[in-house]
Coordinates of C-alpha atoms and ligand atoms in Angstrom, one line a residue:
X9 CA -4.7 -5.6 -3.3
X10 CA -7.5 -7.3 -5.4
X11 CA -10.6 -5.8 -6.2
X12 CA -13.3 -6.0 -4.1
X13 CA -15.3 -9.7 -4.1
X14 CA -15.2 -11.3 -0.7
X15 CA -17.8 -9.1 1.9
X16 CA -15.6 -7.7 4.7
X17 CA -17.9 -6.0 6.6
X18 CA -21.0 -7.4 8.0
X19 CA -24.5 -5.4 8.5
X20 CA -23.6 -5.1 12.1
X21 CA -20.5 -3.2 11.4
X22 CA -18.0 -6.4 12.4
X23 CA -15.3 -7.4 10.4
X24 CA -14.5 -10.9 9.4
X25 CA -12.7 -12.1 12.7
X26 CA -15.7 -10.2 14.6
X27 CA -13.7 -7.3 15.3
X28 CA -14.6 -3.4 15.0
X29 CA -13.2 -1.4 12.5
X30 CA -11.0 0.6 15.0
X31 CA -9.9 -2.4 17.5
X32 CA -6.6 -4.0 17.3
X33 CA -6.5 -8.0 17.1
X34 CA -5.1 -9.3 20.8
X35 CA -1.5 -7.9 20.7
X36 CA 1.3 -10.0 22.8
X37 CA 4.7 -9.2 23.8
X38 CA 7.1 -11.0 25.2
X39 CA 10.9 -9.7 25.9
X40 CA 13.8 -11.6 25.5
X41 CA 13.0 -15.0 24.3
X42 CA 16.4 -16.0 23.2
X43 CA 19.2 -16.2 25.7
X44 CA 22.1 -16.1 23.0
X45 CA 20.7 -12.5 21.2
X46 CA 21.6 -9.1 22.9
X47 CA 18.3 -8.5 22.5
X48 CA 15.1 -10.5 21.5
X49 CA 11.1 -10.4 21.5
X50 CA 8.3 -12.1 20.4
X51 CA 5.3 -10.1 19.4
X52 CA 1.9 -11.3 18.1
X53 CA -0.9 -9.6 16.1
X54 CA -3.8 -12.3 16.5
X55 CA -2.7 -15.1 14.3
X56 CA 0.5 -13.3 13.0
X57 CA 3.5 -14.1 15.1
X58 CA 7.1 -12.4 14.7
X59 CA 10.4 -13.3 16.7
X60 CA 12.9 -10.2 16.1
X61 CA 16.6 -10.3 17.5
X62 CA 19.0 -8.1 17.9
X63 CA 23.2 -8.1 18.1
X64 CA 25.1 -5.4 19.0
X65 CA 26.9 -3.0 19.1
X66 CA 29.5 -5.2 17.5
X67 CA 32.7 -5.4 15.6
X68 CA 31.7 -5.0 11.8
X69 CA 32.2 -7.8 9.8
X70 CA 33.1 -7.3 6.9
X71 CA 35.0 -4.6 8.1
X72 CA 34.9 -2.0 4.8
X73 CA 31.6 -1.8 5.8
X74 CA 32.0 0.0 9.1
X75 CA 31.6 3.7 9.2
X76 CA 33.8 6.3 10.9
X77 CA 31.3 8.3 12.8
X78 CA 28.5 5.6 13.9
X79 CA 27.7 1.8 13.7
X80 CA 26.2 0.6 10.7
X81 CA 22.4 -0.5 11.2
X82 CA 21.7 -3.8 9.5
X83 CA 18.2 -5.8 9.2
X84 CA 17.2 -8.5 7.8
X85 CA 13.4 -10.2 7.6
X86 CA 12.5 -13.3 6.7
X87 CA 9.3 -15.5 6.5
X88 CA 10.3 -19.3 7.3
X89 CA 8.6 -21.5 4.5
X90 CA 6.3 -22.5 7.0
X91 CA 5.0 -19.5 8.3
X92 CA 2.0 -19.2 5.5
X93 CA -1.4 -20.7 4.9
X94 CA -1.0 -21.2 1.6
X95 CA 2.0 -23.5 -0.1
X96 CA 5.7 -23.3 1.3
X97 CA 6.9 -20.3 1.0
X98 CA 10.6 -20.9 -0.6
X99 CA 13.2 -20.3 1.4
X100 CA 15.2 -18.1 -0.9
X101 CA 15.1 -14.3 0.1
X102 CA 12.8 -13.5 -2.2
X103 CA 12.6 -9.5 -3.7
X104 CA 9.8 -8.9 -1.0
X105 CA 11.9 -9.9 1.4
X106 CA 14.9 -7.9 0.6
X107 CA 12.6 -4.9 0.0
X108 CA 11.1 -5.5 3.8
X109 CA 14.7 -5.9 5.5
X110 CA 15.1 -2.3 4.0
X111 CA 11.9 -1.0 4.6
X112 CA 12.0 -2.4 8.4
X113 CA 15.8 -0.9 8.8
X114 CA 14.5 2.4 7.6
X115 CA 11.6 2.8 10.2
X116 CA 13.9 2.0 13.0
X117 CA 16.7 3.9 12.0
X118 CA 15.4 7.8 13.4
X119 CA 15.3 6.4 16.9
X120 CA 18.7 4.3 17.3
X121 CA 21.1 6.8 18.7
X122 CA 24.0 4.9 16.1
X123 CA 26.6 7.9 16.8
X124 CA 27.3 6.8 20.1
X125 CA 29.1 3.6 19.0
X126 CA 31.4 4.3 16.0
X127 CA 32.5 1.5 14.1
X128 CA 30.4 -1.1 15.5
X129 CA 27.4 -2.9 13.9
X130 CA 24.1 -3.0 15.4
X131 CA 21.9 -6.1 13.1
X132 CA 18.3 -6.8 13.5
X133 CA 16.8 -10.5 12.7
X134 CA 13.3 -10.2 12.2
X135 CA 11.7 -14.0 11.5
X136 CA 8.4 -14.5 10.7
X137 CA 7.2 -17.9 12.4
X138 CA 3.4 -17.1 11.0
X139 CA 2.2 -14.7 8.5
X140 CA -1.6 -13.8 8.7
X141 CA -1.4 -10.0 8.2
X142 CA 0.9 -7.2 9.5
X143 CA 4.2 -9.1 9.5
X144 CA 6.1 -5.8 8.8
X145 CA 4.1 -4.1 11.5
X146 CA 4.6 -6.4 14.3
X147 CA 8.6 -7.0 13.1
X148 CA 8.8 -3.4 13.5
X149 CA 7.0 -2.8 16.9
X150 CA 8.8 -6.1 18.0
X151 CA 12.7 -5.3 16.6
X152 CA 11.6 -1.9 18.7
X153 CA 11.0 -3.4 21.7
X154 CA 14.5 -6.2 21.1
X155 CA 16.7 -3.2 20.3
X156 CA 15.5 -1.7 23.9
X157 CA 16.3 -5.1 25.3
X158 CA 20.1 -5.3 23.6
X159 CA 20.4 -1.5 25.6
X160 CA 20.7 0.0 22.6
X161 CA 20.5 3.8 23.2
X162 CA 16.9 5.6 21.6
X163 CA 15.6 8.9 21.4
X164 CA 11.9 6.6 21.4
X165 CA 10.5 3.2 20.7
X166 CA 9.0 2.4 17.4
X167 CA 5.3 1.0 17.1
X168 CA 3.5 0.1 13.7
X169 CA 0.0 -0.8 12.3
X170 CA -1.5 -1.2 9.4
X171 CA -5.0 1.0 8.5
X172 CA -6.9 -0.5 5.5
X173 CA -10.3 0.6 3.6
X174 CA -12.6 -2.2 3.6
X175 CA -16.0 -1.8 2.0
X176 CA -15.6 2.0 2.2
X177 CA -14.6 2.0 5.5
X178 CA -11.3 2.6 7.1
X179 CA -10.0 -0.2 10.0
X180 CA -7.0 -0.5 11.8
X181 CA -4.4 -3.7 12.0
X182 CA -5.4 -5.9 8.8
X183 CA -5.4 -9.4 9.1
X184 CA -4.5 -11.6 5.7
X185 CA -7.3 -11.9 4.4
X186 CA -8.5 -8.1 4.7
X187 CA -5.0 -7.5 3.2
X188 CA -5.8 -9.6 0.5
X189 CA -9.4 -7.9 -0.9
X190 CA -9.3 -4.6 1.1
X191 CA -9.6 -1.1 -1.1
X192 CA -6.3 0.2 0.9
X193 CA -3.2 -0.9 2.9
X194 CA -1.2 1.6 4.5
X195 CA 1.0 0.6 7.3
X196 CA 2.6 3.2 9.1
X197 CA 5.3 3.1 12.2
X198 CA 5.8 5.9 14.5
X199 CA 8.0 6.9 17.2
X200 CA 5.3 7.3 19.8
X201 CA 6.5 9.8 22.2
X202 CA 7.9 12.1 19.8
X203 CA 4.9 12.0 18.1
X204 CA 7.1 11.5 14.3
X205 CA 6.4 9.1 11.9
X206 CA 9.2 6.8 10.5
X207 CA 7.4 5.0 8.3
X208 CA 4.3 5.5 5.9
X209 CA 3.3 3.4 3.1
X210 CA -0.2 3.0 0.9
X211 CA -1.2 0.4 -1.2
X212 CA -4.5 1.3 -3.5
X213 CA -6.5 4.1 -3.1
X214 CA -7.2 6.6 -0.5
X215 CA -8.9 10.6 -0.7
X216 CA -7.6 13.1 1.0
X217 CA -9.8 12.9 4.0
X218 CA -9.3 9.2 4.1
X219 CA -6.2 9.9 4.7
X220 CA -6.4 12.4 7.5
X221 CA -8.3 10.0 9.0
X222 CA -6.4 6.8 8.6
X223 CA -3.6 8.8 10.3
X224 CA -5.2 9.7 13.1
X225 CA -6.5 6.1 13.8
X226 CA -2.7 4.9 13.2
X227 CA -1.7 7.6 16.1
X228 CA -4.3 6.1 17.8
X229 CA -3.9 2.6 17.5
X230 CA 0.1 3.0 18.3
X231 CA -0.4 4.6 20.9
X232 CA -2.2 1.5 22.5
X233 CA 0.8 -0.7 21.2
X234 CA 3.0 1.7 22.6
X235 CA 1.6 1.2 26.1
X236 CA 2.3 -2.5 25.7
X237 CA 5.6 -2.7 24.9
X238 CA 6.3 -0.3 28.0
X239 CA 4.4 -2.8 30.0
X240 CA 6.5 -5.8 28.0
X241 CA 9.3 -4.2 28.9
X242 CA 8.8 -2.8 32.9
X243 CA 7.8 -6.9 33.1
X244 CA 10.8 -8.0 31.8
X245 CA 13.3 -6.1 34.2
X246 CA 11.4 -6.3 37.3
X247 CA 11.6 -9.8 36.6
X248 CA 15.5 -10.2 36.5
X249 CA 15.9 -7.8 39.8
X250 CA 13.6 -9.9 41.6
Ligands
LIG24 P1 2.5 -7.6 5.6 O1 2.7 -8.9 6.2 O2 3.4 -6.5 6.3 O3 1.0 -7.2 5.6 P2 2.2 -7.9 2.7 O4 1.1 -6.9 2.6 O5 3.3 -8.0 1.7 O6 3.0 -7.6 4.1 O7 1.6 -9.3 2.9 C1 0.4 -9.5 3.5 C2 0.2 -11.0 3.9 O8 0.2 -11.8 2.8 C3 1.3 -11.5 4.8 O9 1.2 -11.1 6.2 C4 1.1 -13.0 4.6 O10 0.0 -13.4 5.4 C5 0.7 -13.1 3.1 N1 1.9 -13.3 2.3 C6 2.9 -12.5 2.0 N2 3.9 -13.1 1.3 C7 3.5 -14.4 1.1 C8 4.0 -15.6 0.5 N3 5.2 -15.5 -0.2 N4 3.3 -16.7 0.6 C9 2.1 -16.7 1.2 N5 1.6 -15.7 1.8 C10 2.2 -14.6 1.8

């Protein structure tokens, strides 16, 4: 979060990518993508594109880790080095990384029913093939959609966007460069249905009433994602009875 140079907001009330300051970029899902994954899915946010797979329930390896009364919930996310604009990112799991796998694992947690299979391991891969905003976002609404896929037991799916401040105004689903020079980040993941949030985070500055506001545009916005992974996912079962 820089300050405030690059214009983000035109007279007309557009955003750089021509977009309004409530409307999503085009949002894509597609359900299992990878035939050796329990579960898989591909999800884009305009230019940023995620793959997220799942395995599990399985036997935990190493075993000390396993726990007596549910499976162990493990994520990792990644960016390959080519997934930026800028230079190649380096491959080694860099602190934002690690702090990401966590912060992913955490927001998906609530909803994974993990008591029903004791001693197993459920692990989430979440790669990022292209980075232009939102990667945490779309790796959450898309490990979401993959853990459905693997028939992983959930009290709800999990949906995420980003609202951001730009120019004094608040818009939803940031793309890179808004990310970049925007007043506010705060990406936020909720469990649609249930109406409870799993995840909330805010970079810069934000009042009160802000606030309020970004919240209710995140509700919004998710629940608009949320219709889309329902739709991913009707698609991809009527498609294996046929
Ligand atoms: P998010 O992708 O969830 O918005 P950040 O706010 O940390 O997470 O990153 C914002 C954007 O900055 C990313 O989506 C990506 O486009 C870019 N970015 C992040 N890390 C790197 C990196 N190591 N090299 C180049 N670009 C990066």
């Amino acid at each position: 979060m820089k300050s405030n140079k690059v214009r983000l907001i035109s007279e007309d009330g557009r955003r750089i990518d021509g977009r309004l300051p409530e409307e999503l970029r085009p949002i894509k899902i597609d359900i299992g993508v990878l035939k050796n994954a329990d579960g898989s899915a591909i999800v884009e946010y305009g230019n940023t594109r995620v793959l997220a797979a799942v395995y599990g329930p399985r036997e935990v390896v190493p075993r000390h880790e396993e726990l007596a009364d549910r499976a162990i919930i493990r994520c990792r996310y990644r960016m390959l080095s080519f997934s930026t604009s800028s230079e190649r990112k380096s491959p080694a799991p860099s602190r934002r990384e690690i702090e990401l796998s966590k912060v992913i694992r955490e927001a998906l947690e609530p909803a994974i029913l993990s008591n029903q299979y004791p001693r197993t391991a459920i692990d989430m891969f979440i790669e990022v093939i292209n980075a232009d905003g939102g990667t945490r976002t779309a790796g959450i609404t898309a490990a979401a959609v993959a853990l459905a896929d693997a028939g992983i037991p959930m009290l709800d799916l999990v949906a995420a966007v980003a609202i951001g401040k730009l120019d004094g105004m608040l818009v939803v689903d940031l793309n890179g460069i808004e990310d970049m020079n925007g007043e506010a980040d705060m990406p936020i993941a909720i469990m649609p249905s249930l109406g409870k949030v799993t995840m909330l985070q805010l970079n810069g500055v934000l009042t009160p009433e802000d606030f309020k506001k970004a919240l209710s545009l995140a509700i919004n916005s998710i629940s608009k994602i949320y219709e889309l992974q329902k739709e991913a996912l009707r698609k991809r079962y009527l498609t294996v009875e046929e």
